[in-house]
PDB file of C-alpha atoms in Angstrom:
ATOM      1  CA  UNK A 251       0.210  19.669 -51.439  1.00 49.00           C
ATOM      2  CA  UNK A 252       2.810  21.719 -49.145  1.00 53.00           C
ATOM      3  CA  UNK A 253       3.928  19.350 -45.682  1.00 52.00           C
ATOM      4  CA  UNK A 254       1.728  21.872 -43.404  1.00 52.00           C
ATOM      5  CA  UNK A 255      -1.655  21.621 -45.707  1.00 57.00           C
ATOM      6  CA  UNK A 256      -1.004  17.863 -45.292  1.00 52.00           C
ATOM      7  CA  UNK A 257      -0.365  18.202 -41.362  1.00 52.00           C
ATOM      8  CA  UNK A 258      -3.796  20.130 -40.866  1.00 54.00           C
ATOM      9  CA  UNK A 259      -5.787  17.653 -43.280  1.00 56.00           C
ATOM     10  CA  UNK A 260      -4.019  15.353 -41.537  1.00 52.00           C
ATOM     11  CA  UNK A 261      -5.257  16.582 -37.817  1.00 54.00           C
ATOM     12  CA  UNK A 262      -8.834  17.572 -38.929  1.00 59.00           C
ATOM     13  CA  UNK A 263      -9.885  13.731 -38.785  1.00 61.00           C
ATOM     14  CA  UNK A 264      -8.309  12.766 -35.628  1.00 54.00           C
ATOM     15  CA  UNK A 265      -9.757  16.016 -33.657  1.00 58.00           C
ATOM     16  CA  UNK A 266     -12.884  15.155 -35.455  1.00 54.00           C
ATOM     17  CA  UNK A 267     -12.489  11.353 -33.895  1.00 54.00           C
ATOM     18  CA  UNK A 268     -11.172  12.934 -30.323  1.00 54.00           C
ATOM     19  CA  UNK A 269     -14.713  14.744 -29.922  1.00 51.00           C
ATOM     20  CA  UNK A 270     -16.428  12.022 -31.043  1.00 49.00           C
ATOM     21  CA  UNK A 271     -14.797   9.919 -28.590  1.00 51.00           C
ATOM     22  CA  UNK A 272     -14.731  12.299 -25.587  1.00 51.00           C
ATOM     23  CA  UNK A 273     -19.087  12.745 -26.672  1.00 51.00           C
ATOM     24  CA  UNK A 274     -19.986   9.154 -25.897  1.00 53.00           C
ATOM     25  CA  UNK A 275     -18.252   9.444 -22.443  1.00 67.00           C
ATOM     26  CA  UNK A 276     -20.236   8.727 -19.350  1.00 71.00           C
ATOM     27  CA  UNK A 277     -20.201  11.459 -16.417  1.00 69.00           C
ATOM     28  CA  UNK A 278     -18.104   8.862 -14.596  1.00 68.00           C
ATOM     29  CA  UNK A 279     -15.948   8.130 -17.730  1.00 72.00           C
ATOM     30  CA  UNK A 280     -15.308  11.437 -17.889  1.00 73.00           C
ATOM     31  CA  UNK A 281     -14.133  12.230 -14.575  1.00 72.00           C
ATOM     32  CA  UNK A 282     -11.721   9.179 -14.304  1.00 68.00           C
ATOM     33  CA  UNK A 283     -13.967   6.716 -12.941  1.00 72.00           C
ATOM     34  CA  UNK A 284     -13.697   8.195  -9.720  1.00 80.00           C
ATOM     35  CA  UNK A 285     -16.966   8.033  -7.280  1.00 82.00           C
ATOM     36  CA  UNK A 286     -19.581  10.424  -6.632  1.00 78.00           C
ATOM     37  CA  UNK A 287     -20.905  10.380  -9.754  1.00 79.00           C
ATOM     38  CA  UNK A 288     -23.874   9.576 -11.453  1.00 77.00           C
ATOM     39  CA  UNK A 289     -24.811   9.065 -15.049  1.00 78.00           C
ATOM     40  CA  UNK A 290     -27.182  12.237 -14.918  1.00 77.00           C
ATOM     41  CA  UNK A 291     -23.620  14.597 -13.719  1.00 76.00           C
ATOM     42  CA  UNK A 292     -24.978  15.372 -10.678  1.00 84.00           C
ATOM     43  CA  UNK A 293     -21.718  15.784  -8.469  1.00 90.00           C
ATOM     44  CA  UNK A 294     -22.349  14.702  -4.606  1.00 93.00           C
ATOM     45  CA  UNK A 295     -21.160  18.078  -3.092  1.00 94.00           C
ATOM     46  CA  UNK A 296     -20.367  21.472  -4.603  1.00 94.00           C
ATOM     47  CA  UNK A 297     -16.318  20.665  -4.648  1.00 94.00           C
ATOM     48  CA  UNK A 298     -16.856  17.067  -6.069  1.00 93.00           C
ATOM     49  CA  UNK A 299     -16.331  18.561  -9.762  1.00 91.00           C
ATOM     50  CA  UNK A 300     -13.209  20.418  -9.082  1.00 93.00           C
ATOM     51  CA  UNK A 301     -11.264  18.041  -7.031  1.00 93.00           C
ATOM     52  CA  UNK A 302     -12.065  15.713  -9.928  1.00 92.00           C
ATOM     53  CA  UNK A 303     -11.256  18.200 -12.482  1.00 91.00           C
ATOM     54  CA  UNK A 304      -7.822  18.711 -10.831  1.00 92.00           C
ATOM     55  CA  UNK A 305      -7.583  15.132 -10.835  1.00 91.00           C
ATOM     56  CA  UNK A 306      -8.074  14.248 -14.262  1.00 91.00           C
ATOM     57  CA  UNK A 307      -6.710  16.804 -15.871  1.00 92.00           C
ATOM     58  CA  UNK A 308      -3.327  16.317 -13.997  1.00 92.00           C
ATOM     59  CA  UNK A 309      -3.262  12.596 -14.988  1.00 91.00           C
ATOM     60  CA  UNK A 310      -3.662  14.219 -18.800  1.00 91.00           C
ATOM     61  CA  UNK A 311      -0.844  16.341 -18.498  1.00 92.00           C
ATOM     62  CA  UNK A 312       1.169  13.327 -16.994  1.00 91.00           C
ATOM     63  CA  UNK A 313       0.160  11.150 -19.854  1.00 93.00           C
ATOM     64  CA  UNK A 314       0.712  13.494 -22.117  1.00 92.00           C
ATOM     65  CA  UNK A 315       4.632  13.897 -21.068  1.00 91.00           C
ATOM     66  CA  UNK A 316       4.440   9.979 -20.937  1.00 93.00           C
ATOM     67  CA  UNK A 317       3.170   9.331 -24.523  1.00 94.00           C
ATOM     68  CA  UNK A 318       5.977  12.434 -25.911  1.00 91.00           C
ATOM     69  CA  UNK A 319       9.128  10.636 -23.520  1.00 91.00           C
ATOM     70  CA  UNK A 320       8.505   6.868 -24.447  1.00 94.00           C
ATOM     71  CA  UNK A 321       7.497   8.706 -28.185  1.00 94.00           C
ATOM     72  CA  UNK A 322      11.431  10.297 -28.164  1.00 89.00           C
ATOM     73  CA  UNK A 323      13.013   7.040 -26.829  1.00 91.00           C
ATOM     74  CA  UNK A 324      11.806   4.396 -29.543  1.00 94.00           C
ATOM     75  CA  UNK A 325      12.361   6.882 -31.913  1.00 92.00           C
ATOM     76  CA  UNK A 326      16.525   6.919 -30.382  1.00 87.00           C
ATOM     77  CA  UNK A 327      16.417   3.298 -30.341  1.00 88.00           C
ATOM     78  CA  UNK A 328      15.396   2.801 -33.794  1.00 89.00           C
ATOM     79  CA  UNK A 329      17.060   5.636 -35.601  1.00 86.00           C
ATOM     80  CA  UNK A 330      20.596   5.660 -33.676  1.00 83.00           C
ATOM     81  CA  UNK A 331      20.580   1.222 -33.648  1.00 84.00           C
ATOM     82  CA  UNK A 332      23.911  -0.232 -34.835  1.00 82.00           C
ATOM     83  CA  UNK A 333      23.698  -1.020 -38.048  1.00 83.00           C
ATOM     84  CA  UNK A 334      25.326  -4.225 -39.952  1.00 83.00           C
ATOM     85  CA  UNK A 335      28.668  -3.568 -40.276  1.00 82.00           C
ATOM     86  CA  UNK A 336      28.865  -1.367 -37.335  1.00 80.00           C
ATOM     87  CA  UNK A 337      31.679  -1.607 -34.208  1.00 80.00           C
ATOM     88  CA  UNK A 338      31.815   0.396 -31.227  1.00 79.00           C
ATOM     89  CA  UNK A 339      30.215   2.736 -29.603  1.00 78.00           C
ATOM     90  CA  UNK A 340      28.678   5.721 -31.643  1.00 74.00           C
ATOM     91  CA  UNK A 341      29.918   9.215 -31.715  1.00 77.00           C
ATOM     92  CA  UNK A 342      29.005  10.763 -28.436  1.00 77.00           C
ATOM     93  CA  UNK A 343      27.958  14.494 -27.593  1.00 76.00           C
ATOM     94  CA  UNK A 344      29.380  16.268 -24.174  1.00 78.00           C
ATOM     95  CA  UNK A 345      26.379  18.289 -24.137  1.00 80.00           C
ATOM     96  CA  UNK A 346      23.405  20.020 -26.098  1.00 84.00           C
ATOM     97  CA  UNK A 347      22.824  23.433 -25.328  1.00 89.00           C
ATOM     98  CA  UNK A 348      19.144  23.867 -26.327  1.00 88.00           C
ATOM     99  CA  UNK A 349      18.156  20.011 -25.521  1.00 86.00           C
ATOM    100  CA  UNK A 350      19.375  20.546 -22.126  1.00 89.00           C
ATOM    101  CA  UNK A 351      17.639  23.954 -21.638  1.00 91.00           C
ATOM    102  CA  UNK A 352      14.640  21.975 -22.902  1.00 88.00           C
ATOM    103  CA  UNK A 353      14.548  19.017 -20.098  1.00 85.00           C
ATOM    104  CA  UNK A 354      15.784  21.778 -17.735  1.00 91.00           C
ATOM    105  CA  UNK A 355      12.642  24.516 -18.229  1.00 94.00           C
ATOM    106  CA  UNK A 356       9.394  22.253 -19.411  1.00 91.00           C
ATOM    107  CA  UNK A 357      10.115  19.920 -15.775  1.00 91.00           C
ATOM    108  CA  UNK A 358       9.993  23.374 -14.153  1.00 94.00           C
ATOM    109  CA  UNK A 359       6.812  24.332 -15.632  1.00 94.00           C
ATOM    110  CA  UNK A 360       5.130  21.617 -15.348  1.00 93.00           C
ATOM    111  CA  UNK A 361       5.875  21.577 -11.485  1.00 94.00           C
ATOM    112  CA  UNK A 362       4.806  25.203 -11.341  1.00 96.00           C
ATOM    113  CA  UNK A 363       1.688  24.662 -12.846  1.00 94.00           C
ATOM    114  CA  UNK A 364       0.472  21.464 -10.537  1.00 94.00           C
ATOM    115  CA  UNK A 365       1.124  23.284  -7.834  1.00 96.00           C
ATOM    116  CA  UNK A 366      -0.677  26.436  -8.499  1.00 96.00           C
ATOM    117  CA  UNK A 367      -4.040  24.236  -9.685  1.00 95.00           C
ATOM    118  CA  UNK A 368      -3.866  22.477  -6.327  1.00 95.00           C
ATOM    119  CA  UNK A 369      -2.628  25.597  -4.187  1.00 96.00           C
ATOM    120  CA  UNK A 370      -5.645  27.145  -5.696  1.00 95.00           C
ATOM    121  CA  UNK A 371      -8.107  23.930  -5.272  1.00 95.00           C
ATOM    122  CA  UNK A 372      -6.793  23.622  -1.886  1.00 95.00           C
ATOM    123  CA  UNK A 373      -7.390  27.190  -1.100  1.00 95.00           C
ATOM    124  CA  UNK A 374     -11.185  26.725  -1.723  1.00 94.00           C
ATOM    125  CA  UNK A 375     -11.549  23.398  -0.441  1.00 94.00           C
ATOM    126  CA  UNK A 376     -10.312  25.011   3.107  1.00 94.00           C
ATOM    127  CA  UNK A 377     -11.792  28.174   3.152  1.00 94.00           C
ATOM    128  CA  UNK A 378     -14.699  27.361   5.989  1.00 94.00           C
ATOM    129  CA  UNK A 379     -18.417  29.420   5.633  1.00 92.00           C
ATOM    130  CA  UNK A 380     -19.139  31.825   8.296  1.00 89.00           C
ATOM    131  CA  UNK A 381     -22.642  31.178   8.801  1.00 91.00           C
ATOM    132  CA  UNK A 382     -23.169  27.771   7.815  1.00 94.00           C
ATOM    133  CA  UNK A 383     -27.249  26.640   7.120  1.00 94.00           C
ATOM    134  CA  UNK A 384     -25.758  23.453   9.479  1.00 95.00           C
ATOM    135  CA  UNK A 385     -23.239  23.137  12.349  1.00 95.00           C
ATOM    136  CA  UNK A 386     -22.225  19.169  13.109  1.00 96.00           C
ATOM    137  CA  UNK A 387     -19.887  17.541  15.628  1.00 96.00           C
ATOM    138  CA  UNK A 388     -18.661  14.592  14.167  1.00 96.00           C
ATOM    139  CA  UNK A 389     -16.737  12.778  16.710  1.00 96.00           C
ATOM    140  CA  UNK A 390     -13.629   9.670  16.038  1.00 95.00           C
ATOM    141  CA  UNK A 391     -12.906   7.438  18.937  1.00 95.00           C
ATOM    142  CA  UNK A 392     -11.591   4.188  18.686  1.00 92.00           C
ATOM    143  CA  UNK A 393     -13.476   2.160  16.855  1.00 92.00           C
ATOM    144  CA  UNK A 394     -16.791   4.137  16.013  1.00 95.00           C
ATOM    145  CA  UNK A 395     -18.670   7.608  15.312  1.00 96.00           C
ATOM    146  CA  UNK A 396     -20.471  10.193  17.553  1.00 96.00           C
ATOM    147  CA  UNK A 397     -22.269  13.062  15.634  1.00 97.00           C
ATOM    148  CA  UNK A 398     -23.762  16.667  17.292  1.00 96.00           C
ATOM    149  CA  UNK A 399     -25.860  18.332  15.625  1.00 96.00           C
ATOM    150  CA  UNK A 400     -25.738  21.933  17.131  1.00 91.00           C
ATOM    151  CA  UNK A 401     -28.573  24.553  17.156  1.00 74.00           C
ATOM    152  CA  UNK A 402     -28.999  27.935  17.108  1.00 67.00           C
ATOM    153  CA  UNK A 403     -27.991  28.480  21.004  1.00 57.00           C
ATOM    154  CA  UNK A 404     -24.347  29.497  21.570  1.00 61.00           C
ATOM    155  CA  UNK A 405     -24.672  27.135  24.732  1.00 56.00           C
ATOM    156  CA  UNK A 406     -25.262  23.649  22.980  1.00 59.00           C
ATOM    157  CA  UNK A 407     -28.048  23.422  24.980  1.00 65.00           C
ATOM    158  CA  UNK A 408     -30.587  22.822  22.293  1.00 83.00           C
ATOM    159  CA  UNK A 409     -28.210  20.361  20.157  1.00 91.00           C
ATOM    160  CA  UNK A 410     -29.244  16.913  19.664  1.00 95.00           C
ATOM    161  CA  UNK A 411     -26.729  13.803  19.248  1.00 94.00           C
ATOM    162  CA  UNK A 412     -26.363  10.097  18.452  1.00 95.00           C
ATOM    163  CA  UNK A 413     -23.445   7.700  19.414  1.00 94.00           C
ATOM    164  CA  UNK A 414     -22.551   5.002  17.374  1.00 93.00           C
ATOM    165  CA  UNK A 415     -21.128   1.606  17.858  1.00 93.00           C
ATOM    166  CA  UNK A 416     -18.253  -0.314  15.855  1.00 93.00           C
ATOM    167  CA  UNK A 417     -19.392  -2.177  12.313  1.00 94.00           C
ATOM    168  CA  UNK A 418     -21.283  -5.536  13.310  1.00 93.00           C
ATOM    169  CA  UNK A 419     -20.651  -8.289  11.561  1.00 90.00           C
ATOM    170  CA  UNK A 420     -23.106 -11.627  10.991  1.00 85.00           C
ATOM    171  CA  UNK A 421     -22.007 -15.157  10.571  1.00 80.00           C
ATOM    172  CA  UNK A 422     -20.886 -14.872   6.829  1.00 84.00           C
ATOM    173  CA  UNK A 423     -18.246 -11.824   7.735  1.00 83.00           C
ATOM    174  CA  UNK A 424     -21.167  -8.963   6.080  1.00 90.00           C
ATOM    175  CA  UNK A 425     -21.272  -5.427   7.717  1.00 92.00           C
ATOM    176  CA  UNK A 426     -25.138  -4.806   9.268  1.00 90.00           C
ATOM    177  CA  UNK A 427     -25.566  -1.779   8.064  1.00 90.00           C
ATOM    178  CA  UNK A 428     -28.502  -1.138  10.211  1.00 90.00           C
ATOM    179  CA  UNK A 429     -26.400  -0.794  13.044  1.00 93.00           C
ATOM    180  CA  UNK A 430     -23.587   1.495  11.322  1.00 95.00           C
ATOM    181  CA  UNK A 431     -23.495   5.452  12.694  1.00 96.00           C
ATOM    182  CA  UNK A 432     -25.575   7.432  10.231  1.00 97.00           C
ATOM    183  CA  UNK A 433     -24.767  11.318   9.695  1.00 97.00           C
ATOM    184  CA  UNK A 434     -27.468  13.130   8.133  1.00 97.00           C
ATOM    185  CA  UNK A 435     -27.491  16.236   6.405  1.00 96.00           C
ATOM    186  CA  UNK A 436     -29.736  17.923   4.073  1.00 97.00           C
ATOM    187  CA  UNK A 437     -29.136  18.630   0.568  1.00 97.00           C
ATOM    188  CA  UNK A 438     -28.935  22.124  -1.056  1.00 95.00           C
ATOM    189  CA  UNK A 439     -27.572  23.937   2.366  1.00 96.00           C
ATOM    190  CA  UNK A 440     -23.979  24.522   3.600  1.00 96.00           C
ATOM    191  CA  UNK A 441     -22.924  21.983   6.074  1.00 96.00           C
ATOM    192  CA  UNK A 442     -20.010  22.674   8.556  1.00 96.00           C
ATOM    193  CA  UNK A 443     -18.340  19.670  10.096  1.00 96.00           C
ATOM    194  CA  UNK A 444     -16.355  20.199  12.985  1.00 96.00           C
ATOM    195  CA  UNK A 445     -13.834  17.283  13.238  1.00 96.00           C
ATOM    196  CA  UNK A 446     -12.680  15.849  16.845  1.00 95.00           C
ATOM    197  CA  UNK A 447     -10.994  13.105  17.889  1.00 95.00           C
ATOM    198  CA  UNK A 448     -11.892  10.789  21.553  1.00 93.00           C
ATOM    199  CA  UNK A 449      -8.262   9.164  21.466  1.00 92.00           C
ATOM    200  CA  UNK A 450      -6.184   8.769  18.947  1.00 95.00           C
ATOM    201  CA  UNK A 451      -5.614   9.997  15.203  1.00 95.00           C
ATOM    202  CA  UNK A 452      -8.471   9.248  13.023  1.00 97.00           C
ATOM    203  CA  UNK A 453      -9.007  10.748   9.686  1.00 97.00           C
ATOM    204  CA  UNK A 454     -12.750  11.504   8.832  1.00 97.00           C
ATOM    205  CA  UNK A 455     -13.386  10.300   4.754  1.00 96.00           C
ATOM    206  CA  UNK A 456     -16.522  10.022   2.785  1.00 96.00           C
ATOM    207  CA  UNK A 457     -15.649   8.248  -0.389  1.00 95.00           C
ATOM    208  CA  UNK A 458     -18.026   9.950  -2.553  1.00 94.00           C
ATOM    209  CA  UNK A 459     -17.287  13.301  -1.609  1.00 95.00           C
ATOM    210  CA  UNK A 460     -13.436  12.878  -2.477  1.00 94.00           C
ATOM    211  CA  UNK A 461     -12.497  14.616   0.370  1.00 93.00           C
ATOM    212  CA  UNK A 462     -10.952  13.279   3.869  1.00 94.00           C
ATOM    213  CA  UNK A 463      -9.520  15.148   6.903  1.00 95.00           C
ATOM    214  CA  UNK A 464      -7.747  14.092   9.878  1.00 96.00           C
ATOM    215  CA  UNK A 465      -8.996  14.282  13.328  1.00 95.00           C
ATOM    216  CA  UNK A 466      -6.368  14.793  16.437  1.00 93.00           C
ATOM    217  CA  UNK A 467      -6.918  14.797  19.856  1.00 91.00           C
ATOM    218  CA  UNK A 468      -7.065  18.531  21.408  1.00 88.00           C
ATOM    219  CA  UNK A 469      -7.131  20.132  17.668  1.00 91.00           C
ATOM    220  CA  UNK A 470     -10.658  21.047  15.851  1.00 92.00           C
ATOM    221  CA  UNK A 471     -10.540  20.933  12.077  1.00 95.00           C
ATOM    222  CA  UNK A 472     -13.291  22.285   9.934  1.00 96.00           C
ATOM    223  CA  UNK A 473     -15.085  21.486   6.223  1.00 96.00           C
ATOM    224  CA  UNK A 474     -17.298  23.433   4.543  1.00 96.00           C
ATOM    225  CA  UNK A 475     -19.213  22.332   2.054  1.00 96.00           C
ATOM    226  CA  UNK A 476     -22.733  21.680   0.134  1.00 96.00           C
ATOM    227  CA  UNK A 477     -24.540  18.209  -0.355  1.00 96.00           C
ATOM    228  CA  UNK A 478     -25.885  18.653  -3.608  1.00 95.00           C
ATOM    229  CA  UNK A 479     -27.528  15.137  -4.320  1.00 94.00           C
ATOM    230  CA  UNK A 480     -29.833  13.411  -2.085  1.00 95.00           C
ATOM    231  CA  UNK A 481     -29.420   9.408  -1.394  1.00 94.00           C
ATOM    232  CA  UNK A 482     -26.825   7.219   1.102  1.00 95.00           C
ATOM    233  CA  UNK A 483     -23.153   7.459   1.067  1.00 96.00           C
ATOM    234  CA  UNK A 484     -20.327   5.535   2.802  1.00 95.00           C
ATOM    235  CA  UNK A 485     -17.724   6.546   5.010  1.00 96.00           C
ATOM    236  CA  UNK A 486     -14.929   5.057   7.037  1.00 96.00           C
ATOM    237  CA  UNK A 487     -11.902   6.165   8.596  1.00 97.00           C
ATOM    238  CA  UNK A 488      -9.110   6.713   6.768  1.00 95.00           C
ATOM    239  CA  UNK A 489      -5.684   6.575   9.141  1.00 95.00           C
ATOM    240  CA  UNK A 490      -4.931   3.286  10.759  1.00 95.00           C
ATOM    241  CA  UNK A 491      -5.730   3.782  14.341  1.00 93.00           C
ATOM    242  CA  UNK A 492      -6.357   0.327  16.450  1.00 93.00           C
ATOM    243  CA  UNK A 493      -7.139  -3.000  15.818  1.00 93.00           C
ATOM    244  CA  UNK A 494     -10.530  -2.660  14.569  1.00 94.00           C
ATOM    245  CA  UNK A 495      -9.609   0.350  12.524  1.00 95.00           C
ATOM    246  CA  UNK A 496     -11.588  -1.765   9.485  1.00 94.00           C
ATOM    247  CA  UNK A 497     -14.781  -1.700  11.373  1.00 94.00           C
ATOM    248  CA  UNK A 498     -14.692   2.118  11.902  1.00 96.00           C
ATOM    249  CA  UNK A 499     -17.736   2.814   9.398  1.00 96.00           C
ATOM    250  CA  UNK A 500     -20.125   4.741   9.106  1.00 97.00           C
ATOM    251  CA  UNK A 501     -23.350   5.898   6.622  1.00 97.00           C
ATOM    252  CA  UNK A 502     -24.392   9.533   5.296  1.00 97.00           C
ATOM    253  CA  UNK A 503     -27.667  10.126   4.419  1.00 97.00           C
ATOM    254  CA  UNK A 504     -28.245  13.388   2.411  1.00 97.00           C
ATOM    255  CA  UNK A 505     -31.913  14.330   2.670  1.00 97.00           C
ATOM    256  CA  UNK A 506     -34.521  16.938   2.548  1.00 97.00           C
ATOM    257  CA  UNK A 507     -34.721  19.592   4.618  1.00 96.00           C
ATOM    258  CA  UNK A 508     -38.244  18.461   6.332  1.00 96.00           C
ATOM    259  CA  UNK A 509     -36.741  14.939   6.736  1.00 97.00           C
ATOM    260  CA  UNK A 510     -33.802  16.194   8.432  1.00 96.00           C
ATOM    261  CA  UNK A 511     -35.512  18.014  10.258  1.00 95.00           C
ATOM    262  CA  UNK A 512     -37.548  15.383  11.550  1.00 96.00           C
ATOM    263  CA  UNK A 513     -34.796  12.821  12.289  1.00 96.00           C
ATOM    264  CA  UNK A 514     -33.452  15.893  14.769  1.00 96.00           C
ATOM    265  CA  UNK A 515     -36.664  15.964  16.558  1.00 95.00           C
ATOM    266  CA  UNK A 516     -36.642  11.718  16.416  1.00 95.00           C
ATOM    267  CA  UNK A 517     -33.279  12.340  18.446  1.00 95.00           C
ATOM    268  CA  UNK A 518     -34.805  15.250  20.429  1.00 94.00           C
ATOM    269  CA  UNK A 519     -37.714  13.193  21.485  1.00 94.00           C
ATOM    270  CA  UNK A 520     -35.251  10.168  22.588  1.00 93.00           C
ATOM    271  CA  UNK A 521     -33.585  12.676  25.313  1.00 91.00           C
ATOM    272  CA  UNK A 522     -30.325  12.374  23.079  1.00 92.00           C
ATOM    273  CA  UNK A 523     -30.060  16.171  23.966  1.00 92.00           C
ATOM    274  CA  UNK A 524     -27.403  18.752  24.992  1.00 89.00           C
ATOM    275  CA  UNK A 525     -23.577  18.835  24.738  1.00 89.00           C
ATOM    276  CA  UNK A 526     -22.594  14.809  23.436  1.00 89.00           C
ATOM    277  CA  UNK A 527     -19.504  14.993  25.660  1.00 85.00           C
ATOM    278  CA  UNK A 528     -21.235  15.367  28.679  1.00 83.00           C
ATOM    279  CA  UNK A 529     -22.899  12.502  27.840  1.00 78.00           C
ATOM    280  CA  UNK A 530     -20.248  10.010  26.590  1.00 74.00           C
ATOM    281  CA  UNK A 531     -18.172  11.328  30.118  1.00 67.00           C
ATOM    282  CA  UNK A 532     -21.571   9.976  31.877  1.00 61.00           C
ATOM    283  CA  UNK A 533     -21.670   6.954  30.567  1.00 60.00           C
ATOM    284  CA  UNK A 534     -17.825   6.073  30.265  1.00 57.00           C
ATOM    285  CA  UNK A 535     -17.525   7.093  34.592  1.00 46.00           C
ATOM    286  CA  UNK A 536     -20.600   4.048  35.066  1.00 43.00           C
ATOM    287  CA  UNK A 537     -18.809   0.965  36.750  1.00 42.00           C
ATOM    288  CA  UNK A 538     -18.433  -1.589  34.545  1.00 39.00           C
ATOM    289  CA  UNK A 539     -18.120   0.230  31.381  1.00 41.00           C
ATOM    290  CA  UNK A 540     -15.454   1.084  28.954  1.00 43.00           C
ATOM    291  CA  UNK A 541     -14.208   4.805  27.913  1.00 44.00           C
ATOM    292  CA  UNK A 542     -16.417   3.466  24.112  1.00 44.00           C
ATOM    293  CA  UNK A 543     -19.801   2.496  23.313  1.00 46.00           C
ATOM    294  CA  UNK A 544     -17.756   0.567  20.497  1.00 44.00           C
ATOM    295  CA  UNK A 545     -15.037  -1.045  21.819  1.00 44.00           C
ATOM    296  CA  UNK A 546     -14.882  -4.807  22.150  1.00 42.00           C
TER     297      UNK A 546
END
């Protein structure tokens, strides 16, 4: 049998054994064990899939130049080894044209190419929605959250808010999560986030969604996006901003649209109403109180 028949017989197998592999994958195998997955596929948000495509399949491409370079440097140590007998150093070459056009080109590409997946991953993941189904404040101050949630008045005047306090801790060191800030959203509709910051940098980051931005002080930064699965998710701050920077923590709740809408009236009926930072400059004037709601 010619060498190439034997190559292709020789392939068939292991490509059959590759799919076979790669078909008893889990959703979360298959997208490197990273979160916001669950065993059904259903990604968290609408950008959850790419930003774990462009994830995976750069750590492929990595491994793959991995597996060829440590491949090409046994195979130098074992063929070019002194052998018995042997004194000195072996002949050695000034230079290789084509080897060193080789190492000089494929580095290139492969820099060009992970850079134009994540210029053009990037480029979606920032472009912001015009007329987003939701508008949100979401609010970083040292060492909790503040969330808006902004209506259909250009004034503010019929948004609704909630201020949140610093994690809370019991006796055995356990977060209560009943007393965490909560954002809701609802699932299936664009959500904008408007990112501020009360004092210092903060960087907004829900794990799930594989996504995190930073929040300065006299700067707004924007995400679009689009909840796509319903349930609880955890968030924190990402950029290390005090010394409670671990308890800045925080829970989103992706729901439906009637119970969304009936957590905003919950707030609305409470008299949490109008612009938040009216509010918060209220209550941080009162004698006797700090500039935070969370601040120890």
């Amino acid at each position: 049998m010619p060498p190439k028949s034997r190559i292709r017989w020789a392939a068939l197998p292991l490509g059959l054994a590759a799919v076979a592999v790669l078909a008893g994958c889990s959703p979360t195998e298959l997208h490197g064990f990273l979160p916001g997955f669950v065993e059904d596929g259903t990604p968290a948000t609408n950008q959850t899939d790419m930003v774990a495509g462009l994830w995976v399949n750069s750590w492929l491409v990595l491994l793959g130049v991995g597996v060829i370079t440590w491949g090409l440097m046994l195979w130098a140590m074992i063929a070019y080894r002194r052998r018995k007998g042997q004194t000195g150093l072996p002949v050695q070459m000034r230079y290789n044209m084509p080897i060193e056009i080789f190492y000089t080109v494929v580095p290139l590409i492969l820099v060009i190419g992970l850079f134009a997946f994540t210029a053009r991953d990037q480029t979606i993941l920032e472009t912001q929605t015009e007329d987003p189904d939701v508008s949100i404040i979401a609010i970083g101050k040292q060492w909790a959250w503040d969330f808006q949630y902004n209506g259909d008045a250009e004034d503010g005047s019929d948004a609704v808010w909630s201020m949140g306090i610093q994690a809370q801790y019991d006796g055995a060191g356990n977060v209560d999560e009943s007393q965490l800030p909560t954002l809701y959203m609802p699932v299936d509709q664009t959500v904008q986030i408007q990112l501020e910051s009360r004092d210092v940098i903060h960087s907004f980051w829900i794990i799930d969604f594989l996504y995190k931005k930073d929040m300065y002080i006299g700067k707004e930064n924007f995400w679009s996006f689009t909840p796509t699965r319903e349930g609880t998710y955890a968030g924190k701050c990402a950029e290390l901003c005090g010394e409670y920077h671990s308890a800045m923590l925080f829970n989103v709740k992706v729901v439906s649209a009637d119970e969304y809408e009936s957590y905003l009236a919950s707030l609305r009926a409470e008299g949490q109403t109008g612009n938040i930072n009216d509010q918060y400059d209220r209550l941080s004037n009162l004698p006797g109180t700090g500039s935070t709601e969370g601040d120890d």
